[in-house]
mmCIF file of C-alpha atoms in Angstrom:
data_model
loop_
_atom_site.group_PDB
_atom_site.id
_atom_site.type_symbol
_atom_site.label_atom_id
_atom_site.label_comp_id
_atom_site.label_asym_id
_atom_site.label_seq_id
_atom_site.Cartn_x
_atom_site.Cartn_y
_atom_site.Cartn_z
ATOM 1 C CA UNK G 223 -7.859 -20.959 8.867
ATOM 2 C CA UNK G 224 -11.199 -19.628 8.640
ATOM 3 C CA UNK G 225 -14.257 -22.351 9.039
ATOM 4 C CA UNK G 226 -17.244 -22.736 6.223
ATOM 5 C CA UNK G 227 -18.946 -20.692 7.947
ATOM 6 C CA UNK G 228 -16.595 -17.556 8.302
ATOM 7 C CA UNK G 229 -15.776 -17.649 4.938
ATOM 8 C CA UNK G 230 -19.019 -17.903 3.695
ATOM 9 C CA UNK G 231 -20.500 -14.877 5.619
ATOM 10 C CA UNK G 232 -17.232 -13.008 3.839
ATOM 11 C CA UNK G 233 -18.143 -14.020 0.749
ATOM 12 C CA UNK G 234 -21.866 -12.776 1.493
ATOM 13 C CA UNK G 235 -20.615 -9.552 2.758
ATOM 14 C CA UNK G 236 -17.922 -9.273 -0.154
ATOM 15 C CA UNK G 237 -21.018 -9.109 -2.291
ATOM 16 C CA UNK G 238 -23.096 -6.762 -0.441
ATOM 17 C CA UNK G 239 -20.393 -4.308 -0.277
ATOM 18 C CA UNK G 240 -20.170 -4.222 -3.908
ATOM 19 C CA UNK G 241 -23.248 -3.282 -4.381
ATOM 20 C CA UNK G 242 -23.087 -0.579 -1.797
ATOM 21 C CA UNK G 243 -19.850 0.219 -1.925
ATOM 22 C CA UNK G 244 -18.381 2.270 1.284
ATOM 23 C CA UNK G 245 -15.508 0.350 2.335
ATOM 24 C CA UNK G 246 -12.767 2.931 1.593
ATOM 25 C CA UNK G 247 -12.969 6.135 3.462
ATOM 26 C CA UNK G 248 -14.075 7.892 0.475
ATOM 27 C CA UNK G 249 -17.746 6.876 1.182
ATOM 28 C CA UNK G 250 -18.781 6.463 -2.467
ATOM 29 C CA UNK G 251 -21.866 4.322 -1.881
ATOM 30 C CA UNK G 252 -21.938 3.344 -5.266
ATOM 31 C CA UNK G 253 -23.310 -0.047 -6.895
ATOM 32 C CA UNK G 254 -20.015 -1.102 -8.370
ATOM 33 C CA UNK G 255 -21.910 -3.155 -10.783
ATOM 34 C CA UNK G 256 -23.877 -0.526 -12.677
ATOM 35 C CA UNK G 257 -21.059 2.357 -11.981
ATOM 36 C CA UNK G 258 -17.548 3.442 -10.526
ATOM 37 C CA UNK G 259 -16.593 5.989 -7.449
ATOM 38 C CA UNK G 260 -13.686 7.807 -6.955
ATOM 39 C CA UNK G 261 -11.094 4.763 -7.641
ATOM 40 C CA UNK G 262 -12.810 4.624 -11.316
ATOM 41 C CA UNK G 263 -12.746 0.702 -10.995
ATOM 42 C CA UNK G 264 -15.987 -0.920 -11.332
ATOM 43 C CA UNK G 265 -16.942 -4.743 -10.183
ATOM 44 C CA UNK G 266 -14.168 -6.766 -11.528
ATOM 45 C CA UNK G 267 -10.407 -5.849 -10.757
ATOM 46 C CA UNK G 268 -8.128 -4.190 -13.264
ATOM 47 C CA UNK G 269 -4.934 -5.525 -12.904
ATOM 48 C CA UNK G 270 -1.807 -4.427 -14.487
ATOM 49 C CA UNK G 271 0.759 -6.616 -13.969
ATOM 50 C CA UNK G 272 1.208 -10.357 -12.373
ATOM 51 C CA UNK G 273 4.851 -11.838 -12.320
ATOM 52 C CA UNK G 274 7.056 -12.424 -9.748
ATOM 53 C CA UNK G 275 8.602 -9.298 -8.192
ATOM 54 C CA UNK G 276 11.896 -8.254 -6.829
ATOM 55 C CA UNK G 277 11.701 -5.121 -5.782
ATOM 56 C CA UNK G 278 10.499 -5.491 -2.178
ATOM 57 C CA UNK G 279 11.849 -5.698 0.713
ATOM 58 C CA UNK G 280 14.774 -8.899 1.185
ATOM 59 C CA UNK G 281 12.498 -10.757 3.888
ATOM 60 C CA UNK G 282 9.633 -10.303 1.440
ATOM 61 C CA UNK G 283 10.958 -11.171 -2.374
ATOM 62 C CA UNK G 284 12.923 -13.885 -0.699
ATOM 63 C CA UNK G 285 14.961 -16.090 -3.062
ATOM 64 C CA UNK G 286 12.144 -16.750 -5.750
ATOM 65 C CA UNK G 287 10.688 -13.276 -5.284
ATOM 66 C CA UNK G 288 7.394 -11.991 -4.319
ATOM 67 C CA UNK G 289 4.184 -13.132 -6.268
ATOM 68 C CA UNK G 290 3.415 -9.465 -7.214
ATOM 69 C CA UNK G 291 0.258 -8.203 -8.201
ATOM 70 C CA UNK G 292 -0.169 -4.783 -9.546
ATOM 71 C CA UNK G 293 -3.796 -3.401 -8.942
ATOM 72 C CA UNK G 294 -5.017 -0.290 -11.137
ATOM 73 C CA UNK G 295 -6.783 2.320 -9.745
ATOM 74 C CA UNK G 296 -6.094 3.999 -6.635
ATOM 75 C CA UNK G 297 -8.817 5.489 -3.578
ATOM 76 C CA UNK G 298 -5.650 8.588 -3.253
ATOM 77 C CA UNK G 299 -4.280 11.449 -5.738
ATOM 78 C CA UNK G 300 -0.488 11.612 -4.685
ATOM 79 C CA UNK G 301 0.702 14.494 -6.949
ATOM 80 C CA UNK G 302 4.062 12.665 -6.401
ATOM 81 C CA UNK G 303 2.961 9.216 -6.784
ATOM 82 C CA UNK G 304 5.881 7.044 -7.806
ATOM 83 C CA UNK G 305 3.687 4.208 -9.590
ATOM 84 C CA UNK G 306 1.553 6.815 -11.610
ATOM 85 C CA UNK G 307 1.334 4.710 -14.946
ATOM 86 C CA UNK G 308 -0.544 1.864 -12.903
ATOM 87 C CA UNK G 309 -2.198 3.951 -10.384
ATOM 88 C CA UNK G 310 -3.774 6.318 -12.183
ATOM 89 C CA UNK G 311 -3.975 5.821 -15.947
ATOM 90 C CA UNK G 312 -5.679 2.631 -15.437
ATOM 91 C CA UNK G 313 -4.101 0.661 -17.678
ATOM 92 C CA UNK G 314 -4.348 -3.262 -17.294
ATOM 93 C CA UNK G 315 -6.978 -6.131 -17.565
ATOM 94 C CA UNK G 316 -10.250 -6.803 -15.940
ATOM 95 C CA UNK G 317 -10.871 -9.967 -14.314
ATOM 96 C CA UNK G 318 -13.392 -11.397 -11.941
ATOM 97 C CA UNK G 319 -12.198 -12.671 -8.588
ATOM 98 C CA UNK G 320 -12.250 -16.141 -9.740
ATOM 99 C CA UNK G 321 -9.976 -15.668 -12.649
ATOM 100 C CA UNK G 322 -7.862 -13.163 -10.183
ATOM 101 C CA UNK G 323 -8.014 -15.993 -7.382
ATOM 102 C CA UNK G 324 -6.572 -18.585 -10.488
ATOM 103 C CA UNK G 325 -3.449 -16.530 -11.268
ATOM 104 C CA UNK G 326 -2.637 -16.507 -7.225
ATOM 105 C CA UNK G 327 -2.565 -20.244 -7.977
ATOM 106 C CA UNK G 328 -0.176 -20.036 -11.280
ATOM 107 C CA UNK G 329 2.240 -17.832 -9.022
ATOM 108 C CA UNK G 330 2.529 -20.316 -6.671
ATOM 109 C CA UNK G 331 2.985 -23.634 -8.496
ATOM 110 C CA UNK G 332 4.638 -22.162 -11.526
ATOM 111 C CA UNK G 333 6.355 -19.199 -10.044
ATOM 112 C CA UNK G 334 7.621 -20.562 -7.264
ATOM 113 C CA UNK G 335 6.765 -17.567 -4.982
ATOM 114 C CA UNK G 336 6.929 -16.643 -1.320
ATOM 115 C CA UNK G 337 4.197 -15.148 -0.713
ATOM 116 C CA UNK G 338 0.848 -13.533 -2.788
ATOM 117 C CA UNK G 339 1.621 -9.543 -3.105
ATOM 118 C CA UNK G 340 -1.283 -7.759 -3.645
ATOM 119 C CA UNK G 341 -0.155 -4.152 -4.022
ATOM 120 C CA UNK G 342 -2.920 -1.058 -3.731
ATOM 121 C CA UNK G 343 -5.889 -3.254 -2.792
ATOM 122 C CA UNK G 344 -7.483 -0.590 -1.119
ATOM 123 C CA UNK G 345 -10.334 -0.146 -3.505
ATOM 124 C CA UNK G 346 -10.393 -3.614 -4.629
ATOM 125 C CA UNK G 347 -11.000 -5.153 -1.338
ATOM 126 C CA UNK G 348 -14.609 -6.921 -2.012
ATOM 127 C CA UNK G 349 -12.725 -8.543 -4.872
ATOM 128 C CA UNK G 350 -9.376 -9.297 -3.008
ATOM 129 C CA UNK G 351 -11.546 -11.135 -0.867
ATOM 130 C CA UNK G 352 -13.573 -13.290 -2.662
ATOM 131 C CA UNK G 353 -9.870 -14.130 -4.979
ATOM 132 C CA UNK G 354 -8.350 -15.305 -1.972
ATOM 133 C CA UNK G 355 -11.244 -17.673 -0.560
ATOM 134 C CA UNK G 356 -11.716 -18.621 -3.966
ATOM 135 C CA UNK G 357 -7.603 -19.380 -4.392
ATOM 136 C CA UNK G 358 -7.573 -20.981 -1.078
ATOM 137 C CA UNK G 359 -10.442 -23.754 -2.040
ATOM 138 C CA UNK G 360 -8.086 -24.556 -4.940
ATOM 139 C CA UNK G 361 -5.278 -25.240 -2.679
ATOM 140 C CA UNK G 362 -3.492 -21.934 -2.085
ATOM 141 C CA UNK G 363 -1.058 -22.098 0.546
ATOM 142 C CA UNK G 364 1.354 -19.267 0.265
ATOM 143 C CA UNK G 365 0.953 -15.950 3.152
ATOM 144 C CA UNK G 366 -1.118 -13.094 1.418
ATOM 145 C CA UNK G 367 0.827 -9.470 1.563
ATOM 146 C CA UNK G 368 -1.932 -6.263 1.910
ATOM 147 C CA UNK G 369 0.449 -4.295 0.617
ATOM 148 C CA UNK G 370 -0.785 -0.643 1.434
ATOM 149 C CA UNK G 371 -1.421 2.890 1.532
ATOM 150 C CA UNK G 372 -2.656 2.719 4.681
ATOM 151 C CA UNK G 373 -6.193 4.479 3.383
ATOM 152 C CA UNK G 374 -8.239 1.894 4.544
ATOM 153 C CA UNK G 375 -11.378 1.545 6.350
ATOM 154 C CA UNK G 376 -12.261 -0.512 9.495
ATOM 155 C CA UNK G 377 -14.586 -2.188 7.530
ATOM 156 C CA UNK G 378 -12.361 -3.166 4.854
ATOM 157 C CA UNK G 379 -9.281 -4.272 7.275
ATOM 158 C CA UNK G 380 -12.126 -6.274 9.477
ATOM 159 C CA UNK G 381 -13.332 -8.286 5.403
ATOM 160 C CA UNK G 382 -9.553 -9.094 5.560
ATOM 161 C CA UNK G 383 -9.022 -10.216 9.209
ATOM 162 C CA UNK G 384 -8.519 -14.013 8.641
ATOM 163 C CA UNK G 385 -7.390 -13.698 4.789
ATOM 164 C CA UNK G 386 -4.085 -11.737 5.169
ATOM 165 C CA UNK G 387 -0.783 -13.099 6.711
ATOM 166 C CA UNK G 388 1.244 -9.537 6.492
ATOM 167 C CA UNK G 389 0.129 -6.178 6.110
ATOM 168 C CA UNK G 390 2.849 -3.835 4.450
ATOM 169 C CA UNK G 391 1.426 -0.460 5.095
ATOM 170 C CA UNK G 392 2.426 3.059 4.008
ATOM 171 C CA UNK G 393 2.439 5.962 6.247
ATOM 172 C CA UNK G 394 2.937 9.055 4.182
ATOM 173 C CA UNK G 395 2.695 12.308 6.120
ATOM 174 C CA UNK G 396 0.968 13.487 9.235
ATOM 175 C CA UNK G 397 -0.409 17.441 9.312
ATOM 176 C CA UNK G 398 -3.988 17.357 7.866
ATOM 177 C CA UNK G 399 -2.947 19.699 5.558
ATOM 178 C CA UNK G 400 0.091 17.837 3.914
ATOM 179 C CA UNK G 401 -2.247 15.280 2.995
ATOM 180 C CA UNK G 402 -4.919 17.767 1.380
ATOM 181 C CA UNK G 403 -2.041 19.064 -0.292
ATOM 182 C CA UNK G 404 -0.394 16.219 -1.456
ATOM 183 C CA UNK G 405 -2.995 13.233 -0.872
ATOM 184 C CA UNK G 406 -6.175 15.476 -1.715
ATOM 185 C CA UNK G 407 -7.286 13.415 1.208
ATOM 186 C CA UNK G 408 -7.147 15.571 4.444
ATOM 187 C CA UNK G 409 -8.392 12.372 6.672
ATOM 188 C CA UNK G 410 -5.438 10.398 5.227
ATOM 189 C CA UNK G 411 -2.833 11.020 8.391
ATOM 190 C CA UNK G 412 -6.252 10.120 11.038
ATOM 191 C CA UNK G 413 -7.221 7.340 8.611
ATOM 192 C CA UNK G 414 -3.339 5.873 8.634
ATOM 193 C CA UNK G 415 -3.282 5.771 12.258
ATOM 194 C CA UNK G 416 -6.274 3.587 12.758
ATOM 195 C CA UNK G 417 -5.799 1.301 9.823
ATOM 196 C CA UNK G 418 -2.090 0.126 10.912
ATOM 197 C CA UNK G 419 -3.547 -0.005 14.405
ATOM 198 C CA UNK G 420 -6.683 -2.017 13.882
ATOM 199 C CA UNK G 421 -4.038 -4.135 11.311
ATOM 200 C CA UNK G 422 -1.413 -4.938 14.171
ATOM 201 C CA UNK G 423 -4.245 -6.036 16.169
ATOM 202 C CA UNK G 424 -4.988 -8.702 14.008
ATOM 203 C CA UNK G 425 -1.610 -9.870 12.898
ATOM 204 C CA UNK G 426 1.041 -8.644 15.444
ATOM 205 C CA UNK G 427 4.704 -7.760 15.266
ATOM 206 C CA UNK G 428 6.492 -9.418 11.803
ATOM 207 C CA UNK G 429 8.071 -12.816 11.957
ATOM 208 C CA UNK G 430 10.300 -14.700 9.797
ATOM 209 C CA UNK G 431 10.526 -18.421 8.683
ATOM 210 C CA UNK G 432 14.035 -20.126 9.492
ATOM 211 C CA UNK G 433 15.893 -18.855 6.450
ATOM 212 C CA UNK G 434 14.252 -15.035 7.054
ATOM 213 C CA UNK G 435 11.178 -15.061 4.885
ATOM 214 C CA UNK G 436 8.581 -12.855 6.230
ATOM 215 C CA UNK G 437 5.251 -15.299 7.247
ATOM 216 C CA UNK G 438 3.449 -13.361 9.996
ATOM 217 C CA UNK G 439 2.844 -9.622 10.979
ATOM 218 C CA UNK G 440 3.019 -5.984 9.801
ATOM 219 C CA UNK G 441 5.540 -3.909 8.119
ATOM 220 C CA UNK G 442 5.475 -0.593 7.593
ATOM 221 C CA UNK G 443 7.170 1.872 5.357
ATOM 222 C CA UNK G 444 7.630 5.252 5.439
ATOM 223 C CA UNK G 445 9.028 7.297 2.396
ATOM 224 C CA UNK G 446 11.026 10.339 3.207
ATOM 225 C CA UNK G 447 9.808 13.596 1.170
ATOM 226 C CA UNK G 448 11.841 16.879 1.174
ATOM 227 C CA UNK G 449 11.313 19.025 3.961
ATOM 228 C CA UNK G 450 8.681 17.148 6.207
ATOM 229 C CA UNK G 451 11.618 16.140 8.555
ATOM 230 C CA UNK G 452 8.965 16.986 11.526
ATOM 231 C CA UNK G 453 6.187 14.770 10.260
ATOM 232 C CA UNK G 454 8.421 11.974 9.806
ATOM 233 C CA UNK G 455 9.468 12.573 13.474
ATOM 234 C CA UNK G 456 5.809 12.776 14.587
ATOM 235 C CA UNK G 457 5.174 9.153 12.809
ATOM 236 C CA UNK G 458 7.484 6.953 14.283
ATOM 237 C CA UNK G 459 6.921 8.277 17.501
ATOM 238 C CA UNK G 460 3.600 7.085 16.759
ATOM 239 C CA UNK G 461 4.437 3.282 15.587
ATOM 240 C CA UNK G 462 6.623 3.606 19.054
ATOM 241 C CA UNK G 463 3.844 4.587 21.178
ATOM 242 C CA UNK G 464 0.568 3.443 19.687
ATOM 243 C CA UNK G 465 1.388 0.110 17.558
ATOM 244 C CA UNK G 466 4.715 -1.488 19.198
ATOM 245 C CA UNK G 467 8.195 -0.266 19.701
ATOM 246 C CA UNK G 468 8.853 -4.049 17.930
ATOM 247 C CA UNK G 469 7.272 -2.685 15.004
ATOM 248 C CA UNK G 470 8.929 -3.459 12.163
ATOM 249 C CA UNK G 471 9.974 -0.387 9.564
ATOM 250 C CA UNK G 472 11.530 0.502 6.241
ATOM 251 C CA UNK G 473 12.453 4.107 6.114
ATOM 252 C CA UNK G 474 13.056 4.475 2.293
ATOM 253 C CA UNK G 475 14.636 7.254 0.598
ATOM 254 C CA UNK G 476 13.917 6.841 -3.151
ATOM 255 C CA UNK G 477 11.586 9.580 -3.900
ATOM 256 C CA UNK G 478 11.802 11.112 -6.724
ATOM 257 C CA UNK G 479 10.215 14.080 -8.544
ATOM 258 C CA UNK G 480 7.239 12.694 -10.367
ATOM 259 C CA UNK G 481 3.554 12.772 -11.728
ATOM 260 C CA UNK G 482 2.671 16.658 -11.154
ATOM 261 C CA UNK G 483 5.320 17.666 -9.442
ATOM 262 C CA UNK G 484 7.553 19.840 -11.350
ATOM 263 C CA UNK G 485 4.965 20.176 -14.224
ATOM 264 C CA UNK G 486 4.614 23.678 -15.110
ATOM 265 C CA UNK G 487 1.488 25.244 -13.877
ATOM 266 C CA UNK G 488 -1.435 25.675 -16.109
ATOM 267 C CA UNK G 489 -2.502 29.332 -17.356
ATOM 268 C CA UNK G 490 -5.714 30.765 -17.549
ATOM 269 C CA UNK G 491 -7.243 29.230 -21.413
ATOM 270 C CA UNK G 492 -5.886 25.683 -19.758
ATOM 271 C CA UNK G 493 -2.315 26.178 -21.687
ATOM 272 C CA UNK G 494 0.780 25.109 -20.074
ATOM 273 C CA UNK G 495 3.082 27.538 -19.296
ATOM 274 C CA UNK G 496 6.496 27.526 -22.168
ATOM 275 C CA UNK G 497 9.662 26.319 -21.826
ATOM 276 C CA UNK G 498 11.099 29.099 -20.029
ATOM 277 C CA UNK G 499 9.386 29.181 -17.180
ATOM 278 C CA UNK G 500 10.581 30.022 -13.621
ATOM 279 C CA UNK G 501 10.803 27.322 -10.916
ATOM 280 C CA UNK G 502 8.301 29.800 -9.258
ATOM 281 C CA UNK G 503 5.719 28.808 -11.866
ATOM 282 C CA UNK G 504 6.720 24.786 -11.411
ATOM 283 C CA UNK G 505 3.480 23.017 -9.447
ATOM 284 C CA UNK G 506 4.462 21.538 -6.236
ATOM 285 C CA UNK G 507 7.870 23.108 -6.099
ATOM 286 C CA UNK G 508 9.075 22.682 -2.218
ATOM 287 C CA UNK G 509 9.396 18.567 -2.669
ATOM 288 C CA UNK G 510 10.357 19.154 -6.359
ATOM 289 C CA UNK G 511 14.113 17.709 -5.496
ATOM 290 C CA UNK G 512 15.520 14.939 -4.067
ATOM 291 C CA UNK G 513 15.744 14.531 -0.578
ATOM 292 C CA UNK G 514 19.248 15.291 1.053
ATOM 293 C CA UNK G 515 21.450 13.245 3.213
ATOM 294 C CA UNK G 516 20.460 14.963 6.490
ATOM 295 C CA UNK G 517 16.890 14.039 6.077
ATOM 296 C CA UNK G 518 17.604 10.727 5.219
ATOM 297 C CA UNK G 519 19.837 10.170 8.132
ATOM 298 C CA UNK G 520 17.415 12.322 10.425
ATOM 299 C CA UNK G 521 14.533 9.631 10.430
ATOM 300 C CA UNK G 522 16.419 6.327 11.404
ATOM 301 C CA UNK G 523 17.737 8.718 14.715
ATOM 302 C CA UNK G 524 14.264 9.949 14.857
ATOM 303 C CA UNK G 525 12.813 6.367 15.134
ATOM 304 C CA UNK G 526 15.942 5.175 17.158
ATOM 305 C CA UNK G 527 15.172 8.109 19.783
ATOM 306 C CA UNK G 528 11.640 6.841 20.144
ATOM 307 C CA UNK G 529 12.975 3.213 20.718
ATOM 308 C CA UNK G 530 12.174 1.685 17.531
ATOM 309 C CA UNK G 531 14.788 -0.812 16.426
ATOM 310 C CA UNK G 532 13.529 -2.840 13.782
ATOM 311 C CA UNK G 533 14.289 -1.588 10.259
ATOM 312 C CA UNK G 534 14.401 -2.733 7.319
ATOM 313 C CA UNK G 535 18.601 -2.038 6.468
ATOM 314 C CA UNK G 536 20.205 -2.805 3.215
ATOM 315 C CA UNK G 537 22.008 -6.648 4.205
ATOM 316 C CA UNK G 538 25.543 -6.294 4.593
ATOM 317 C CA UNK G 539 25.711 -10.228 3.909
ATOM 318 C CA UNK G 540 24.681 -12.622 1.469
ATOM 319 C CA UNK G 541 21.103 -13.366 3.737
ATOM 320 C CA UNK G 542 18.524 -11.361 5.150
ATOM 321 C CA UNK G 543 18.509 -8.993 7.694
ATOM 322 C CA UNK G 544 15.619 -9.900 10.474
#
């Protein structure tokens, strides 16, 4: 637990940061309180959804699920981002970190949670900050997820250190140029590798209560796209060799075709192109498909042949797989 102290010089920096605001790597500098950056999102959270979730991993929706909630706004620009509706239409309510810090409270005595899910917090970390220390003063007791992109700064992981129980990171692609591509952040893959890094540091290897609830540690997940077989390769080599071969991993093979991939592309006059048109003329067309079996079965031999050993499989029983 943090002391008085601690949490009051978070609070004070919480603050600060607001009103100078460069603690995602997109450097905005803005005053949060007079204007938005890149994320669009000014001083007070917008938040889309707050229920209790079941849709995350077993050792993290446990039995009563996970205390989910859904942040607007987002520091990236996946053209395939599964969540577009929340991330990028910003759609929700805005509410102070007190109020925010208050419905952490209803999720735990009325929802019965495991844990507080805070999902794409990346540009909402001042706020995330001062909702927790708030939450905590009212008698929060339940282990805060960071659940990630992975975009994060030092700075922003370092406001955390001390409020977060597990992180639950994303690591998308590697090549620089995938991620200008596909990210429109060409740092992202650099950026990733630091943030889980600097994250493991503070929080180690995951750990489970008796009855396999996650309480401790970092998870990390790692979607496989079509045809980046080589990047996937090239990222759990690096959770082997950089962050732990203990590291714990969900390899997840759900993508799907979405947001601007597959849209036709946009003619000169800003028209779409008709109904007929080619799958040459289709935006993003070389991950506009689903992944096939061999790539899904390439990255959990990939991992394997790097010595990871910790993943996240379906449970074959009525418990949870640790």
């Amino acid at each position: 637990m943090l002391s008085s102290i601690d949490a009051a010089m978070k609070r004070s920096k919480a603050y600060a940061h607001l009103r100078n605001c460069n603690l995602c790597p997109r450097l905005c500098g803005v005053n949060r309180y007079e204007t938005t950056g890149h994320c669009l999102v000014g001083d007070k959270a917008k938040v889309n959804v707050i229920a209790p979730h079941f849709g995350e991993e077993p050792c993290i929706q446990g039995h009563n699920g996970s205390g989910a909630v859904f942040f607007s706004g987002c520091n990236l620009r996946c053209v395939f981002c599964q969540n577009h509706d929340i991330a990028h239409q910003r759609n929700g309510q805005d509410l102070t970190p007190e109020e925010l810090g208050e419905w952490y409270l209803k999720l735990q005595d009325v929802g019965g949670v495991h844990n507080i899910n805070l999902v794409t917090p990346e540009h909402v970390v001042p706020q995330v900050a001062l909702s927790i220390l708030h939450a905590r003063d009212l008698g929060l007791r339940l282990p805060i997820v960071y659940n990630t992109s992975s975009f994060d700064s030092l700075e922003s992981l370092e406001l955390m250190d001390g409020l977060v129980d597990i992180y639950l990171p994303d690591f998308k692609v590697w090549e620089k140029a995938t991620s200008k591509r596909l990210l429109k952040a060409d740092d992202y893959a650099s950026t990733a590798r630091g943030s889980i890094k600097a994250m493991h540091a503070q929080v180690g290897d995951l750990c489970f209560t008796p009855d396999g609830i996650a309480k401790k540690g970092v998870l990390v997940r790692h979607l496989v796209m079509p045809g980046k077989q080589e990047e996937g390769r090239r990222i759990m080599q690096f959770l082997a060799e950089e962050v732990s071969r203990d590291c714990f991993v969900n390899i997840m093979e759900q993508y799907h075709p979405d947001a601007h991939v597959g849209k036709p592309r946009r003619r000169l006059g800003g028209k779409a192109a008709g109904s007929d048109v080619s799958a040459e003329t289709l935006r993003y067309g070389d991950i506009n498909r689903a992944v096939s079996d061999q790539e899904v079965t390439s990255r959990p031999s990939a991992a394997e042949a790097v010595g990871l050993w910790r993943f996240c499989d379906p449970p074959k029983h009525d418990g949870f797989n640790i």
